[in-house]
Amino acid sequence: MKRCDWCLKNDLYIEYHDTEWGVPVHDDQLLFEFLLLEGVQAGLSWLTVLRKRENYRQAYDNFDPVKVAAYDDAKLQELLQNEGIIRNRLKVAASVNNAKRFLEVQQEFGSFDQYIWSFVDFKPIVNHFEKLEELPARTELSDKISKDMKSRGFKFVGSTIIYAHMQATGMVNDHLISCFRHAELDGVK
């Protein structure tokens, strides 16, 4: 069974690749989880974040955006002392800010899913890359989404972070065409 090259060095990566990466996500809480995790990943490897994912689930009330939006200064200090997560002050503050912005988007569009998937006309973009080097770090579309999210007050939503979010949540299928997941996910909405 052939997989994308990027995941082959670690069992956690392989499991994530085989079960999650590129699978279309329409659940708002899971979309929020990926948004938060992609934001904290900035400057780090995704493997580092995956290894801390369970700690994040515990520390961030299972990624409930309503609860995270209500975090006060005491909770922020608690998070900054939590050795199980990435203790970057700006990223922790951004997670609370982004939860508030996330709720605003839900209010305006009915769900975050409706908002974010509207950028791809509610169907995944299926790419046909042969080599890992062909995968972009950002695209004109991720630039557009990033700009819109920044205008709404989101933090840590640069174009590269947004493109990674698009890949993780199946807005784009960037599995290599030789990978068994590419065909499995082709046509999944």
Short mmCIF file of C-alpha atoms in Angstrom, two decimals:
data_model
loop_
_atom_site.label_atom_id
_atom_site.label_comp_id
_atom_site.label_asym_id
_atom_site.label_seq_id
_atom_site.Cartn_x
_atom_site.Cartn_y
_atom_site.Cartn_z
CA MET A 1 0.00 0.00 0.00
CA LYS A 2 1.62 3.26 -1.15
CA ARG A 3 1.34 6.37 1.03
CA CYS A 4 2.43 9.99 0.74
CA ASP A 5 6.15 10.23 1.51
CA TRP A 6 5.80 12.82 4.29
CA CYS A 7 4.13 10.44 6.74
CA LEU A 8 6.41 7.40 6.50
CA LYS A 9 8.85 8.18 9.31
CA ASN A 10 6.46 7.91 12.25
CA ASP A 11 3.53 5.68 13.24
CA LEU A 12 1.54 8.64 14.59
CA TYR A 13 1.99 10.41 11.24
CA ILE A 14 0.92 7.26 9.37
CA GLU A 15 -2.25 6.92 11.46
CA TYR A 16 -3.08 10.61 10.98
CA HIS A 17 -2.42 10.34 7.22
CA ASP A 18 -4.50 7.18 6.84
CA THR A 19 -7.51 8.28 8.89
CA GLU A 20 -7.73 12.09 9.01
CA TRP A 21 -5.58 14.11 6.61
CA GLY A 22 -7.62 15.22 3.64
CA VAL A 23 -10.92 13.84 4.91
CA PRO A 24 -13.63 16.49 4.49
CA VAL A 25 -14.60 17.90 7.91
CA HIS A 26 -17.96 19.56 8.41
CA ASP A 27 -18.22 19.39 12.20
CA ASP A 28 -17.66 22.86 13.67
CA GLN A 29 -15.95 21.62 16.81
CA LEU A 30 -13.46 19.58 14.78
CA LEU A 31 -12.92 22.53 12.42
CA PHE A 32 -12.15 24.65 15.49
CA GLU A 33 -9.75 21.99 16.78
CA PHE A 34 -7.80 22.01 13.51
CA LEU A 35 -7.83 25.82 13.39
CA LEU A 36 -6.41 26.02 16.90
CA LEU A 37 -3.83 23.28 16.29
CA GLU A 38 -2.70 24.70 12.94
CA GLY A 39 -2.21 28.07 14.64
CA VAL A 40 -0.04 26.65 17.42
CA GLN A 41 1.96 24.68 14.87
CA ALA A 42 3.38 27.88 13.30
CA GLY A 43 7.15 27.52 13.31
CA LEU A 44 7.02 23.93 14.55
CA SER A 45 6.52 20.52 13.00
CA TRP A 46 3.03 19.04 12.72
CA LEU A 47 4.39 15.92 14.47
CA THR A 48 5.18 18.05 17.53
CA VAL A 49 1.55 19.18 17.61
CA LEU A 50 0.15 15.69 16.99
CA ARG A 51 2.15 14.39 19.96
CA LYS A 52 0.53 17.05 22.15
CA ARG A 53 -2.98 16.76 20.70
CA GLU A 54 -4.46 14.79 23.61
CA ASN A 55 -2.96 17.28 26.06
CA TYR A 56 -4.62 20.07 24.05
CA ARG A 57 -7.96 18.26 24.20
CA GLN A 58 -7.74 18.16 27.98
CA ALA A 59 -6.37 21.69 28.41
CA TYR A 60 -8.88 23.24 25.98
CA ASP A 61 -12.10 21.56 27.11
CA ASN A 62 -12.15 19.22 24.12
CA PHE A 63 -11.93 22.23 21.79
CA ASP A 64 -15.34 23.59 22.72
CA PRO A 65 -15.22 27.10 21.19
CA VAL A 66 -17.87 28.42 23.61
CA LYS A 67 -15.78 27.38 26.62
CA VAL A 68 -12.49 28.56 25.08
CA ALA A 69 -14.00 31.97 24.21
CA ALA A 70 -14.88 32.41 27.89
CA TYR A 71 -11.36 31.77 29.22
CA ASP A 72 -10.24 34.49 31.62
CA ASP A 73 -6.77 35.64 32.66
CA ALA A 74 -6.53 32.93 35.32
CA LYS A 75 -7.21 30.23 32.71
CA LEU A 76 -4.65 31.80 30.35
CA GLN A 77 -2.06 31.65 33.13
CA GLU A 78 -2.99 28.03 33.78
CA LEU A 79 -2.48 27.22 30.10
CA LEU A 80 0.89 28.98 30.09
CA GLN A 81 1.99 26.71 32.98
CA ASN A 82 0.77 23.53 31.25
CA GLU A 83 3.84 21.58 30.12
CA GLY A 84 1.68 19.33 27.92
CA ILE A 85 0.99 22.08 25.39
CA ILE A 86 3.04 24.65 23.51
CA ARG A 87 3.36 27.48 26.00
CA ASN A 88 3.69 30.44 23.69
CA ARG A 89 1.93 33.49 25.15
CA LEU A 90 0.88 34.88 21.75
CA LYS A 91 -0.48 31.53 20.57
CA VAL A 92 -2.40 30.94 23.80
CA ALA A 93 -3.94 34.42 23.63
CA ALA A 94 -4.74 33.89 19.94
CA SER A 95 -6.59 30.66 20.73
CA VAL A 96 -9.03 32.53 22.96
CA ASN A 97 -9.35 35.40 20.49
CA ASN A 98 -9.96 32.94 17.66
CA ALA A 99 -12.65 31.13 19.65
CA LYS A 100 -14.49 34.46 19.98
CA ARG A 101 -14.10 35.18 16.26
CA PHE A 102 -15.19 31.60 15.48
CA LEU A 103 -18.43 32.15 17.42
CA GLU A 104 -19.01 35.42 15.54
CA VAL A 105 -18.64 33.58 12.22
CA GLN A 106 -21.05 30.89 13.42
CA GLN A 107 -23.55 33.60 14.31
CA GLU A 108 -23.20 35.31 10.93
CA PHE A 109 -23.19 32.21 8.69
CA GLY A 110 -25.09 29.67 10.78
CA SER A 111 -21.93 27.57 11.18
CA PHE A 112 -18.20 27.88 10.65
CA ASP A 113 -18.58 25.01 8.18
CA GLN A 114 -20.84 27.13 5.96
CA TYR A 115 -18.34 29.99 6.06
CA ILE A 116 -15.12 28.09 5.39
CA TRP A 117 -16.47 25.63 2.82
CA SER A 118 -18.07 28.44 0.81
CA PHE A 119 -14.56 29.35 -0.36
CA VAL A 120 -14.41 26.03 -2.29
CA ASP A 121 -18.06 26.00 -3.36
CA PHE A 122 -18.74 23.26 -0.78
CA LYS A 123 -16.68 20.60 -2.57
CA PRO A 124 -13.03 19.63 -2.14
CA ILE A 125 -10.42 20.72 -4.64
CA VAL A 126 -8.77 17.54 -5.90
CA ASN A 127 -5.16 18.05 -6.87
CA HIS A 128 -3.11 15.55 -8.85
CA PHE A 129 0.43 15.90 -7.56
CA GLU A 130 3.00 13.23 -8.32
CA LYS A 131 5.79 14.39 -6.00
CA LEU A 132 5.86 15.91 -2.54
CA GLU A 133 7.81 18.88 -3.90
CA GLU A 134 4.77 19.87 -5.99
CA LEU A 135 2.55 20.52 -2.96
CA PRO A 136 2.21 24.27 -2.38
CA ALA A 137 2.68 25.88 1.01
CA ARG A 138 0.02 28.44 0.10
CA THR A 139 -2.20 29.34 -2.85
CA GLU A 140 -4.17 32.33 -4.10
CA LEU A 141 -7.22 30.80 -2.43
CA SER A 142 -5.48 30.39 0.93
CA ASP A 143 -4.31 34.01 0.56
CA LYS A 144 -7.94 35.06 0.05
CA ILE A 145 -9.24 33.05 3.04
CA SER A 146 -6.39 34.30 5.23
CA LYS A 147 -7.13 37.91 4.28
CA ASP A 148 -10.83 37.47 5.03
CA MET A 149 -10.17 35.80 8.39
CA LYS A 150 -7.67 38.49 9.38
CA SER A 151 -10.26 41.15 8.51
CA ARG A 152 -12.59 39.37 10.96
CA GLY A 153 -9.97 39.60 13.70
CA PHE A 154 -8.53 36.07 13.67
CA LYS A 155 -4.84 35.67 14.64
CA PHE A 156 -2.27 33.11 13.44
CA VAL A 157 -4.19 32.60 10.21
CA GLY A 158 -1.54 33.41 7.63
CA SER A 159 -1.85 31.88 4.20
CA THR A 160 0.46 28.94 4.96
CA ILE A 161 -1.49 28.09 8.13
CA ILE A 162 -4.77 28.35 6.23
CA TYR A 163 -3.51 26.09 3.44
CA ALA A 164 -2.45 23.50 6.03
CA HIS A 165 -5.95 23.80 7.54
CA MET A 166 -7.47 23.26 4.10
CA GLN A 167 -5.37 20.12 3.64
CA ALA A 168 -6.14 18.77 7.11
CA THR A 169 -9.88 19.33 6.79
CA GLY A 170 -10.23 17.99 3.26
CA MET A 171 -10.98 21.27 1.54
CA VAL A 172 -8.16 20.18 -0.75
CA ASN A 173 -7.08 16.63 -1.52
CA ASP A 174 -3.30 16.88 -1.64
CA HIS A 175 -2.56 13.17 -1.34
CA LEU A 176 -0.12 12.20 -4.05
CA ILE A 177 -1.81 10.41 -6.93
CA SER A 178 0.25 7.31 -6.11
CA CYS A 179 -1.14 7.27 -2.55
CA PHE A 180 -4.03 4.92 -1.83
CA ARG A 181 -5.89 7.74 -0.02
CA HIS A 182 -6.03 9.96 -3.11
CA ALA A 183 -8.48 7.68 -4.91
CA GLU A 184 -10.38 6.84 -1.70
CA LEU A 185 -11.06 10.52 -1.03
CA ASP A 186 -11.72 11.55 -4.64
CA GLY A 187 -15.38 12.54 -4.77
CA VAL A 188 -15.90 12.51 -0.98
CA LYS A 189 -17.62 15.69 0.18
#
